[in-house]
Tab-separated table of C-alpha atoms and ligand atoms in Angstrom:
chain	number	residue	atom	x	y	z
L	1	UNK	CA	-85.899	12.417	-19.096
L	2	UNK	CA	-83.544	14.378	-16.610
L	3	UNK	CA	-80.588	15.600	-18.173
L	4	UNK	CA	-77.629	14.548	-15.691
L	5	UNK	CA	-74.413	14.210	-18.518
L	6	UNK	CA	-71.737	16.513	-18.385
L	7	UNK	CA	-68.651	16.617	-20.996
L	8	UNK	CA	-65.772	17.946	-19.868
L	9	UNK	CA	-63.600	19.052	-22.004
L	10	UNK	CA	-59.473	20.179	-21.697
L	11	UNK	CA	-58.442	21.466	-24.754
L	12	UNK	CA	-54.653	22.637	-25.308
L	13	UNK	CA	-52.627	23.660	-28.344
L	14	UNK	CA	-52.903	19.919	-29.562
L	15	UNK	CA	-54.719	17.697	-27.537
L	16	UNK	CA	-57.936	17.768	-25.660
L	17	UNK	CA	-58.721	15.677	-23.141
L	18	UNK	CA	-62.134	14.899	-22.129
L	19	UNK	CA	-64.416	13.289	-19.857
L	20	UNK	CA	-67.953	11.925	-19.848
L	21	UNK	CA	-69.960	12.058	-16.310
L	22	UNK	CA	-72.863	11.016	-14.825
L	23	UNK	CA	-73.849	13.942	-12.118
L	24	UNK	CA	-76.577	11.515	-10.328
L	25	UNK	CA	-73.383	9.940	-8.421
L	26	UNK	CA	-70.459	11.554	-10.142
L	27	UNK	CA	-69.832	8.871	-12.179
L	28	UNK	CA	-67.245	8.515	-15.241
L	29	UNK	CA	-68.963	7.106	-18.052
L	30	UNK	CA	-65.971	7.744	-20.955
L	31	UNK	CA	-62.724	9.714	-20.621
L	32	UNK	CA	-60.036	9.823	-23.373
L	33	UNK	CA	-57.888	12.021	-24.529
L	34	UNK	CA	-56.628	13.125	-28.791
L	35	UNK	CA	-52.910	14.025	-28.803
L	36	UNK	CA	-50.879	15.707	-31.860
L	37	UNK	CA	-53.771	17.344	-33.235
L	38	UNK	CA	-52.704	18.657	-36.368
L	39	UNK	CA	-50.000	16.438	-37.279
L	40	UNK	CA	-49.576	12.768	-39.124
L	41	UNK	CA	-49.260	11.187	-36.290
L	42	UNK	CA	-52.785	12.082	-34.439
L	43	UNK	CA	-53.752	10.215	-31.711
L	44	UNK	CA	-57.360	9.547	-30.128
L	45	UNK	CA	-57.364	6.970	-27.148
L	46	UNK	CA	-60.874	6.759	-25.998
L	47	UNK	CA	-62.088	4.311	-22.779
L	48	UNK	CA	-65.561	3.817	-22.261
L	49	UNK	CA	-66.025	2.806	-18.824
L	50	UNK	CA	-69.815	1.886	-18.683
L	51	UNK	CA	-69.216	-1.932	-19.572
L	52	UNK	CA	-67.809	-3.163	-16.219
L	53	UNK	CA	-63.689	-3.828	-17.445
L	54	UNK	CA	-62.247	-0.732	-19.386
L	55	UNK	CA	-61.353	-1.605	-22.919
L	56	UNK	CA	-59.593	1.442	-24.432
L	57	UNK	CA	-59.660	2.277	-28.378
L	58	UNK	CA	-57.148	3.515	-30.145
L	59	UNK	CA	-57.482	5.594	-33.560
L	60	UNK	CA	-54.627	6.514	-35.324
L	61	UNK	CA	-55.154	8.733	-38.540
L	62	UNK	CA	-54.245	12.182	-39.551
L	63	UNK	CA	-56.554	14.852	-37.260
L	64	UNK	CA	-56.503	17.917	-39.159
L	65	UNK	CA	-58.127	20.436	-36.633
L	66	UNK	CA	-59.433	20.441	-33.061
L	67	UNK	CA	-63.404	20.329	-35.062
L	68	UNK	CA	-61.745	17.045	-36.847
L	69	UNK	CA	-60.888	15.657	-33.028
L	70	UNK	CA	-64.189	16.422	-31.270
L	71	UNK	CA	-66.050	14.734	-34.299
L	72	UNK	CA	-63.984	11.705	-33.731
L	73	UNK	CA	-64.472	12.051	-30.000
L	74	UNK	CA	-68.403	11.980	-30.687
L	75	UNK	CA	-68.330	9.077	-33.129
L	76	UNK	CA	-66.696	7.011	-30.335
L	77	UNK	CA	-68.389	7.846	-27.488
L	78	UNK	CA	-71.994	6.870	-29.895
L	79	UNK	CA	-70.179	3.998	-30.385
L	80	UNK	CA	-70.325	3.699	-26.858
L	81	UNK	CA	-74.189	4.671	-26.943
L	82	UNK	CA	-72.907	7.501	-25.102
L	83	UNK	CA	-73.615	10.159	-28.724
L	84	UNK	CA	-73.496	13.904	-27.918
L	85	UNK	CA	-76.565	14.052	-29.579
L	86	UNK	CA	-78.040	12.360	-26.260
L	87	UNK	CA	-81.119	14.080	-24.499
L	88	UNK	CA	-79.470	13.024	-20.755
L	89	UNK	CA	-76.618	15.540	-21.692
L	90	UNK	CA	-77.120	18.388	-19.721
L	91	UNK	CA	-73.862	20.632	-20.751
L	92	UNK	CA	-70.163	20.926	-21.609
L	93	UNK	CA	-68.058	22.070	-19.176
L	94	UNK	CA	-64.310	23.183	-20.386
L	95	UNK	CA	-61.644	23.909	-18.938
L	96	UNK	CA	-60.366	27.612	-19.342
L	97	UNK	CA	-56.730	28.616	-18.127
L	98	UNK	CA	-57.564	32.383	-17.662
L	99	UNK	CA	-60.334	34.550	-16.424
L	100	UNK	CA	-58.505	37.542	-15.363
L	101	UNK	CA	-60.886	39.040	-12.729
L	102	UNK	CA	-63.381	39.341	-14.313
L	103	UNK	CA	-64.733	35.408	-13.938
L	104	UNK	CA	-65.013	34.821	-10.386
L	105	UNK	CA	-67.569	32.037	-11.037
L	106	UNK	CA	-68.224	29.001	-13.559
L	107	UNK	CA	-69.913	30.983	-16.455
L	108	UNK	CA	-72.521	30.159	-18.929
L	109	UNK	CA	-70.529	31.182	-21.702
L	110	UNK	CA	-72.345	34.044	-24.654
L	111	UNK	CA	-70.519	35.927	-27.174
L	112	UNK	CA	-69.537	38.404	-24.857
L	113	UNK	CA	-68.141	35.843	-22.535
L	114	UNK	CA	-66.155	34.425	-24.968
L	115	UNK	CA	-64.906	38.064	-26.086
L	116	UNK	CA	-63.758	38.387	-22.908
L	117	UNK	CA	-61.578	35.546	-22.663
L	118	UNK	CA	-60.561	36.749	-26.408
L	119	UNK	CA	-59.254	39.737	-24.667
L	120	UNK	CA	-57.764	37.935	-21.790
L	121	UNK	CA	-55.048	36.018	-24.888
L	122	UNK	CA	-52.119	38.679	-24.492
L	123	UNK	CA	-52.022	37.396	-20.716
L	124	UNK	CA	-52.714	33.900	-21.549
L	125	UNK	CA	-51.159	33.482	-24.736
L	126	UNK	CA	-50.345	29.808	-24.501
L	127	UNK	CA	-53.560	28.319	-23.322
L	128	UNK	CA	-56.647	30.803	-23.690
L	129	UNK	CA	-56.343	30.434	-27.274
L	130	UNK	CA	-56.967	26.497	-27.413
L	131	UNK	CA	-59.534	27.086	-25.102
L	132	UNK	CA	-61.331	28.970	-27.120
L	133	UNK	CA	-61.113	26.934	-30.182
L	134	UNK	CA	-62.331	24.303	-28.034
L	135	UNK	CA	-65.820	26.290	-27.412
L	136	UNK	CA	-66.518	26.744	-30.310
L	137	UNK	CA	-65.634	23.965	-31.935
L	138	UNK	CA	-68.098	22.217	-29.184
L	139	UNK	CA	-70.597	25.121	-30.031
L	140	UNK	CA	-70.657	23.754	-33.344
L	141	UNK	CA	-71.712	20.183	-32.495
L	142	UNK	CA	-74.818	21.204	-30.336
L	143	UNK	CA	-75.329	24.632	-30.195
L	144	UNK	CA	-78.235	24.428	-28.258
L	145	UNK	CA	-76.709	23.045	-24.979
L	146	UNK	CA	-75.392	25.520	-22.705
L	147	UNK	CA	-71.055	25.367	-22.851
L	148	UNK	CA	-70.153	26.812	-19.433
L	149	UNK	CA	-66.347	27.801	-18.649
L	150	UNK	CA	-64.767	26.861	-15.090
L	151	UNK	CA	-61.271	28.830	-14.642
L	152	UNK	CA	-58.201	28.170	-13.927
L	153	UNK	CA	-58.121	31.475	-12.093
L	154	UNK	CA	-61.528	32.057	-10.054
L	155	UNK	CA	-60.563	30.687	-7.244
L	156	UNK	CA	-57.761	32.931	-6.754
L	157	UNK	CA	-59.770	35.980	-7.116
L	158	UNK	CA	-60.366	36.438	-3.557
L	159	UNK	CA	-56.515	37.080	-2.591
L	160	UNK	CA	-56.266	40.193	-0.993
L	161	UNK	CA	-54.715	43.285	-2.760
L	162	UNK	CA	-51.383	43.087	-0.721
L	163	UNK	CA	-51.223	39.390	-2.213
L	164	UNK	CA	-52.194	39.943	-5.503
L	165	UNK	CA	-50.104	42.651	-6.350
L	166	UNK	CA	-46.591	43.181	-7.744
L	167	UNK	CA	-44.396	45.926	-5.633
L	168	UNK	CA	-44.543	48.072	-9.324
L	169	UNK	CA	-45.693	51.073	-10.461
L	170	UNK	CA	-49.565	50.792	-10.455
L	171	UNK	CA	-50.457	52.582	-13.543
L	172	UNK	CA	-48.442	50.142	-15.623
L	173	UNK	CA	-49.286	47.403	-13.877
L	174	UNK	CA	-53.001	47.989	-14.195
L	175	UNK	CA	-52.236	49.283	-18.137
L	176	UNK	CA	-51.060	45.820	-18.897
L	177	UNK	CA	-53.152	43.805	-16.154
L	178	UNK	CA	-50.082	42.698	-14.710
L	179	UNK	CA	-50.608	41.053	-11.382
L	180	UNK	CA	-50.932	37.675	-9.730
L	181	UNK	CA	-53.975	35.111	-10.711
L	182	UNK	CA	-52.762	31.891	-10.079
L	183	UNK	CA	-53.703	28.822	-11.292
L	184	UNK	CA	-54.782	25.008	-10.466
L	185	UNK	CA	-57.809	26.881	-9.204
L	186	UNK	CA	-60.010	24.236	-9.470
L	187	UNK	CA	-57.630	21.710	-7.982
L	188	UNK	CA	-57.136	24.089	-5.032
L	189	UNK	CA	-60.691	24.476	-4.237
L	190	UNK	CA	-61.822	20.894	-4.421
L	191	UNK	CA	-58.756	19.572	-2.293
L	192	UNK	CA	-59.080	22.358	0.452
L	193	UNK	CA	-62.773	21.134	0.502
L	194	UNK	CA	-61.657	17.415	0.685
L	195	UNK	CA	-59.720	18.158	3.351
L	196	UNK	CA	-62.106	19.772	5.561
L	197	UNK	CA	-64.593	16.541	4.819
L	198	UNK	CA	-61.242	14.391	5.987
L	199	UNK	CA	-61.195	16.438	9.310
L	200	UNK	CA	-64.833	16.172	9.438
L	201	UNK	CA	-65.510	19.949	9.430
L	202	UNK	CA	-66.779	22.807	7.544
L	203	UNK	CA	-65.144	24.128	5.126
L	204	UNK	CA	-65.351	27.611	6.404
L	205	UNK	CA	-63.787	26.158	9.555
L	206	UNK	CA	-60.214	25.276	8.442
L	207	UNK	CA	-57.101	26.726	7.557
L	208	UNK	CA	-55.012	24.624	4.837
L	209	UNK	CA	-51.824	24.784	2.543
L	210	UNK	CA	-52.741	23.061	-0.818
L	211	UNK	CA	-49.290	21.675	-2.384
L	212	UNK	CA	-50.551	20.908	-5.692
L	213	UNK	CA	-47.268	18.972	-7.049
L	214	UNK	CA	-47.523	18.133	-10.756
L	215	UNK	CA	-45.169	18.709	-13.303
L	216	UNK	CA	-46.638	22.034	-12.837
L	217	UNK	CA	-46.827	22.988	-9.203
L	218	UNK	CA	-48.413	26.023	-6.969
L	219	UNK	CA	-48.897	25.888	-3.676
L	220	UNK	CA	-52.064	28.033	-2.296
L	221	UNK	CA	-52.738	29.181	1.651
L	222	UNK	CA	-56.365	29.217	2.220
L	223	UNK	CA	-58.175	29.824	4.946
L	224	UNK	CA	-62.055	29.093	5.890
L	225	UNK	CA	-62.582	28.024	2.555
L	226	UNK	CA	-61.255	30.932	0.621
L	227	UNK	CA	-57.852	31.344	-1.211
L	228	UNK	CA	-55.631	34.188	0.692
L	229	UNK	CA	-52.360	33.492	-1.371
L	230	UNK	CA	-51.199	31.401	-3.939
L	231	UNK	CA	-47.882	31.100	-5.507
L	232	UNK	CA	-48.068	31.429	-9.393
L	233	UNK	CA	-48.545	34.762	-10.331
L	234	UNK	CA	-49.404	36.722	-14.244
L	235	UNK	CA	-48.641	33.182	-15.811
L	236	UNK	CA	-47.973	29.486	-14.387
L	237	UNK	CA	-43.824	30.448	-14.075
L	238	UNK	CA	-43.461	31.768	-10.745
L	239	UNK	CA	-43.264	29.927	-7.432
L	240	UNK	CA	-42.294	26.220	-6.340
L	241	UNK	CA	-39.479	24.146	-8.803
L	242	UNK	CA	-41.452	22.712	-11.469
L	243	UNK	CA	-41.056	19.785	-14.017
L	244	UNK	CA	-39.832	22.063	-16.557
L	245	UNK	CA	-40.448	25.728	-15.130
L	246	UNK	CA	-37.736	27.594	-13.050
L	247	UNK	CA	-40.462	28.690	-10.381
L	248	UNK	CA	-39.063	31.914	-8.760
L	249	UNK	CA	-36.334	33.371	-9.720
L	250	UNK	CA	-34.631	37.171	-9.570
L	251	UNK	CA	-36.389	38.872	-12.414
L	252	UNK	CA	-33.229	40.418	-13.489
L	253	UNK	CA	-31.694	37.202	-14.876
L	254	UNK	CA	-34.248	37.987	-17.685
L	255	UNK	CA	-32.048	41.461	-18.311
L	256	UNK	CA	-28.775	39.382	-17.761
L	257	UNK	CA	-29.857	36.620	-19.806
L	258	UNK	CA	-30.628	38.871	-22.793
L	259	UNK	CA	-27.551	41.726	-22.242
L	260	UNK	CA	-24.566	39.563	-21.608
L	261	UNK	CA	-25.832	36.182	-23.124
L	262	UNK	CA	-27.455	37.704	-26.278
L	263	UNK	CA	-30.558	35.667	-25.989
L	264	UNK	CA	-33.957	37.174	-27.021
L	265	UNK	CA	-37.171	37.337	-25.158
L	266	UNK	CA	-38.523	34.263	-27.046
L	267	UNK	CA	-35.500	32.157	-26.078
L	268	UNK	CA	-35.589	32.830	-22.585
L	269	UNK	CA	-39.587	32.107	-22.523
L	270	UNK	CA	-38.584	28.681	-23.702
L	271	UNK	CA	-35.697	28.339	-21.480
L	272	UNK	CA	-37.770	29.370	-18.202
L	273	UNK	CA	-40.800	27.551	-19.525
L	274	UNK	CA	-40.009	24.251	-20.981
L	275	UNK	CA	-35.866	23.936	-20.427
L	276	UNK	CA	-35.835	24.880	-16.473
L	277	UNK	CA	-37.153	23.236	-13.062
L	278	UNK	CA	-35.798	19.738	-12.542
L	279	UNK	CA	-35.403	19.267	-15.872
L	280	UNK	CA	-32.994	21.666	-16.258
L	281	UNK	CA	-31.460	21.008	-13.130
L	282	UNK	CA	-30.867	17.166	-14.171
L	283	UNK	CA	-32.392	16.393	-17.213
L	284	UNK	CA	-35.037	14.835	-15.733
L	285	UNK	CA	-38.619	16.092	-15.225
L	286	UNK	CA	-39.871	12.710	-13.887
L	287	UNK	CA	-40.336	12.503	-9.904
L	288	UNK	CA	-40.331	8.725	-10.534
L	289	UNK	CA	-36.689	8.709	-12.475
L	290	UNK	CA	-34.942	11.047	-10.116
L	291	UNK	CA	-35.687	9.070	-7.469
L	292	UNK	CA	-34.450	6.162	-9.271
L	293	UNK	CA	-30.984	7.914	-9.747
L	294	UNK	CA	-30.823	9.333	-6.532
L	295	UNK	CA	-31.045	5.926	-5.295
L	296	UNK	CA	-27.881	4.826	-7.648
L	297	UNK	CA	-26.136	7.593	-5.879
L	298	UNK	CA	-26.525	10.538	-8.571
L	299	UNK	CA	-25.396	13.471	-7.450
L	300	UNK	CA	-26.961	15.716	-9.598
L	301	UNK	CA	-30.443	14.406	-9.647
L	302	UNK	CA	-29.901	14.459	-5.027
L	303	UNK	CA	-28.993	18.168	-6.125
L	304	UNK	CA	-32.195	18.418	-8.161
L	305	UNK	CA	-34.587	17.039	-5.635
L	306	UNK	CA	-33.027	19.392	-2.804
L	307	UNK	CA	-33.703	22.596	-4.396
L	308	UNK	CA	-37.412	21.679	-5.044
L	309	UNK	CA	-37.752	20.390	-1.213
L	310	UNK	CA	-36.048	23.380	-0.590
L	311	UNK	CA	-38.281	25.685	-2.114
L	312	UNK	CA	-41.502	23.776	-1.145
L	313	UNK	CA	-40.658	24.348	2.555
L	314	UNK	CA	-39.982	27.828	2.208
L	315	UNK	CA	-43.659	28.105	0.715
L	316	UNK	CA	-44.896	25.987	3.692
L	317	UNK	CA	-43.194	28.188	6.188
L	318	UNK	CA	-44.491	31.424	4.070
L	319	UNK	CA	-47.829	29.979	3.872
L	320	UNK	CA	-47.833	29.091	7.622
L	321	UNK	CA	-47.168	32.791	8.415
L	322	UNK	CA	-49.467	34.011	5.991
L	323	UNK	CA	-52.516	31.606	7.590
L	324	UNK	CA	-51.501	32.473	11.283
L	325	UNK	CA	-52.968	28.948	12.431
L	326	UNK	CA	-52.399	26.239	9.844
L	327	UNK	CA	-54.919	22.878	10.531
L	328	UNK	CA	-53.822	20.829	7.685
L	329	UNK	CA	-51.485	20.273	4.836
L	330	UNK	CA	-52.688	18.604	1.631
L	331	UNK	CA	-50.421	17.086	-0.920
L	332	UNK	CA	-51.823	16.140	-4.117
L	333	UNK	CA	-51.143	15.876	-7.971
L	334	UNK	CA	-49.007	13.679	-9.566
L	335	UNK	CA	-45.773	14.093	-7.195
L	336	UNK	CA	-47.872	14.923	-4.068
L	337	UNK	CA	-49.790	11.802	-4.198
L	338	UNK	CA	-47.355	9.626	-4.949
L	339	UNK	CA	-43.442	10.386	-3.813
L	340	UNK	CA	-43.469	9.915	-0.642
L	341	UNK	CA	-39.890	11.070	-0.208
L	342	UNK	CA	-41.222	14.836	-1.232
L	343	UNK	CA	-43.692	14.569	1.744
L	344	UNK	CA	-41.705	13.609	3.877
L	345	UNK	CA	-38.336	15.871	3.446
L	346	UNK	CA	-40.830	18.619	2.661
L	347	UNK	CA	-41.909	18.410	6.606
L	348	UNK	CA	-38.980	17.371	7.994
L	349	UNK	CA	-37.317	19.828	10.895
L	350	UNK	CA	-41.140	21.330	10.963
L	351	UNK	CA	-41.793	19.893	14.737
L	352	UNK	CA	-41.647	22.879	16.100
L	353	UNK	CA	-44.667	24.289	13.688
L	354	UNK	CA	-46.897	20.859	15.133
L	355	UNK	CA	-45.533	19.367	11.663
L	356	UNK	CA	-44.990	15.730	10.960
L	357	UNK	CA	-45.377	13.036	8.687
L	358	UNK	CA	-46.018	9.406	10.337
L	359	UNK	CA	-43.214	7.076	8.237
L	360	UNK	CA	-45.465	3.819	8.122
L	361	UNK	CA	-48.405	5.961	6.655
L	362	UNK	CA	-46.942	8.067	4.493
L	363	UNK	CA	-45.573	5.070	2.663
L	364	UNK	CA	-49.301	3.533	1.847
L	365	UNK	CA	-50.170	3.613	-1.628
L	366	UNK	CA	-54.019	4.085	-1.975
L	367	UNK	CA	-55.937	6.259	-3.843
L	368	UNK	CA	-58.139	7.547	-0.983
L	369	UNK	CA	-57.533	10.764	0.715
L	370	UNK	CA	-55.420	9.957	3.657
L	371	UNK	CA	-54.123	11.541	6.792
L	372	UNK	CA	-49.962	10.788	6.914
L	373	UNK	CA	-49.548	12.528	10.164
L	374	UNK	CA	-48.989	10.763	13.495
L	375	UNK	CA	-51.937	11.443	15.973
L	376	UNK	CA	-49.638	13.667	18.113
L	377	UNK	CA	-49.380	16.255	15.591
L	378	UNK	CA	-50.941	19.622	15.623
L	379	UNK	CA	-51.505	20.070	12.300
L	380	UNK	CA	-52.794	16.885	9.761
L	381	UNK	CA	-51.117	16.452	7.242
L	382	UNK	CA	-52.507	14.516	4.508
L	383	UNK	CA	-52.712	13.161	0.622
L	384	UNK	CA	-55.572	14.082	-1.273
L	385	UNK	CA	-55.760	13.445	-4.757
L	386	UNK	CA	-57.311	15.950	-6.960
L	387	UNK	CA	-60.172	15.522	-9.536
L	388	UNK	CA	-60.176	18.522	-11.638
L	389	UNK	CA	-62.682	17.000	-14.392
L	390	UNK	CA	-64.949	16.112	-11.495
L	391	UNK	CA	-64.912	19.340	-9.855
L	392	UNK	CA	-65.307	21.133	-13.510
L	393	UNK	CA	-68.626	18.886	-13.832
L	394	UNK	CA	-69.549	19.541	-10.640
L	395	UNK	CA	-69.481	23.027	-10.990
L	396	UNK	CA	-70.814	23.016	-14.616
L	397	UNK	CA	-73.879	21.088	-13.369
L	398	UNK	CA	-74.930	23.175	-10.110
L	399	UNK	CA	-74.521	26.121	-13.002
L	400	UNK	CA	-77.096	24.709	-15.329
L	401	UNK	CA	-78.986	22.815	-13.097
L	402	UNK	CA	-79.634	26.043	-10.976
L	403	UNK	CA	-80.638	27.555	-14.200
L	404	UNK	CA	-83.219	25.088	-15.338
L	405	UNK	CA	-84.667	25.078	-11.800
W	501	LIG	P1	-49.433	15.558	-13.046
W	501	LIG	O1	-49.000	16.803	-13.756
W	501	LIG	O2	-50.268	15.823	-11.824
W	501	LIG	O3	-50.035	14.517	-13.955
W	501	LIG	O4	-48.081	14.895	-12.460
W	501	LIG	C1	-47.127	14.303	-13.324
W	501	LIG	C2	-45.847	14.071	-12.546
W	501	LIG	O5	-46.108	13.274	-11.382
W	501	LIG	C3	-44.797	13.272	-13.299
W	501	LIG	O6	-44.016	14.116	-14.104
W	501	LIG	C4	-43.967	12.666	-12.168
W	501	LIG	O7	-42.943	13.559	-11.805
W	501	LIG	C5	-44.929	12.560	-11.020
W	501	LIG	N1	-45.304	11.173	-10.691
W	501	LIG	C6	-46.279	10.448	-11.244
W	501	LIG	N2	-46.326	9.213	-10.689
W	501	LIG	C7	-45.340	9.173	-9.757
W	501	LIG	C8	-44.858	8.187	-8.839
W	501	LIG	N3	-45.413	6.981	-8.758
W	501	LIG	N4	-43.832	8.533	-8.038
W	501	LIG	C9	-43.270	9.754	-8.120
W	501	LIG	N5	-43.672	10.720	-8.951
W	501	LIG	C10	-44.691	10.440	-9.764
């Protein structure tokens, strides 16, 4: 029997999220997801989707450790007749935040491979860590299927020096590995790809802006297929307004913060990280909800929403320079694909850049990549929705299937 199952697996500080899929036609067989690992109040919600209509299953009991979750995760998906023990699984792809540039590729992971992304923690301290736990805790279970790693980062790695680098003093730069990686890699690369198949070209033949607009967001140019600039940098803080991140900012409030308002390093980290973006801005990190208010006629959430359309456009006018010729604009993620009122005030005043979003199309609800621009329009400008778990399968399986060949 063919092996054609991947896993994909997400793991953060205390959750993972996972996926089951069938590589023959990309099919999901299971996803789920365990939440407050660690805690009383665990959480595993697990949906098979083999049967025809998705019944999810909910198991609430105390989940010590992320070993503790991915046992549970296995006893459900046997449940399912979908066991990890299964010859059809062919490997586990997960999810890793950072690959510094060293990982330009999806990578079978060894010892020294997951050294590597030991030593990439200090840059990564908030994700690479559960990342790891997640390998090995998956190493554990079947240790004699190949665990491959798609990053976060690898997509990025082909920005060009002048991109890539802070304006700093090189030798401490390169001391501490300070310079930009970006993120959402893998959400960047399969959306500039769906776009070209929505134009009905080659990927090597178009020039797009990715606006990757969750509640975190980073915005990438790339052109012919390969990513030229992107706009988070050492960690996921800088760039566009986030749900909860500050996105660009002068790097001297840091100084000002901790001088005249007496706050330490840690405090700011939270405050740029988790109490910033629209969140700070209104107290509101949902999209959804500050529409809602701006509707009632809140001023502060109309505030909220201007500064992140405000800094979105800049990064489409940046972006536009940076590409030279710009064929298409893809929004995607959570806001992207569904506030319609970002696309649109994102764009608007653009004419003269062959930019515009059709109103009657933009305001279609589908979950099909989509063109929103009027015919007339130079550049298309479009929704695609992103599939990170099926793009870390996808590249998991051409890894091990190439290997087995
Ligand atoms: P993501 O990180 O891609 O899952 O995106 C999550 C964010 O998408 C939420 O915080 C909301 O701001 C936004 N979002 C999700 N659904 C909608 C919707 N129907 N309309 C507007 N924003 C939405």
């Amino acid at each position: 029997m063919t092996a054609t199952r991947v896993l994909v697996l997400n793991s953060g500080s205390s959750s993972v999220k996972y996926q089951l899929l069938d590589m023959r036609d990309s099919s999901r067989l299971a996803v789920g997801l365990v939440e407050r690992i660690g805690e009383e109040t665990s959480r595993l919600k697990h949906t098979p989707l083999t049967g025809g209509g998705a019944t999810s299953r909910e198991r609430e009991e105390p989940i010590a450790d992320h070993e503790a979750a991915l046992k549970a995760v296995a006893e459900e998906l046997a449940t399912d007749g979908l066991g990890l023990d299964s010859p059809e699984l062919a490997a586990i792809g997960h999810r890793v935040v950072h690959g510094g540039l060293k990982f330009t590729e999806p990578t079978v992971i060894t010892d020294e491979v997951l050294a590597e992304i030991q030593r990439l923690v200090p840059v990564a301290p908030l994700h690479n860590p559960a990342n790891i736990t997640g390998i090995r805790t998956a190493q554990v279970l079947r240790p004699d299927l190949p665990q491959v790693a798609v990053f976060d980062t690898a997509f990025h790695t082909t920005m060009p020096e002048s991109a890539a680098r802070y304006a700093m003093d090189v030798k401490t730069a390169d001391e501490h590995r300070v310079r930009r990686y970006g993120f959402h890699g893998t959400s960047h690369a399969y959306v500039s790809r769906e776009m070209a198949k929505l134009l009905d070209k080659a990927p090597e033949d178009v020039n797009v802006i990715v606006l990757h607009l969750g509640n975190g967001a980073s915005a990438s140019a790339v052109r012919g297929g390969q990513c030229v600039d992107t706009s988070m940098g050492l960690t996921p803080l800088e760039g566009l307004v986030m749900g909860t991140r500050s996105g660009d900012m002068d790097p001297a409030v840091i100084f000002h913060l901790a001088r005249v308002g007496g706050m330490s390093i840690d405090e700011i980290d939270v405050l740029l990280n988790k109490k910033s973006g629209l969140i700070g801005l209104c107290g509101d990190n949902d999209m959804r909800e500050i529409r809602r208010r701006i509707d009632e006629g809140d001023k502060e959430a109309a505030l909220a929403f201007d500064i992140y359309v405000h800094r979105l456009k800049k990064y489409i006018g940046a972006y536009y320079a940076v590409l030279g010729r710009v064929d298409a604009i893809a929004f995607t993620a959570g806001v992207g694909e569904n506030a319609a009122p970002v696309r649109e005030a994102a764009v608007a005043g653009l004419e003269e850049l062959g930019l515009a979003v059709d109103g009657e199309l933009n305001s279609v609800r589908s979950d099909e990549a989509r063109l929103i621009s009027p015919e007339y329009a130079r550049v298309a400008v479009a929704v695609v929705p992103t599939d990170e778990e099926l793009e870390i399968a996808t590249q998991t399986f051409a890894l091990v299937r190439d290997r087995n060949a």
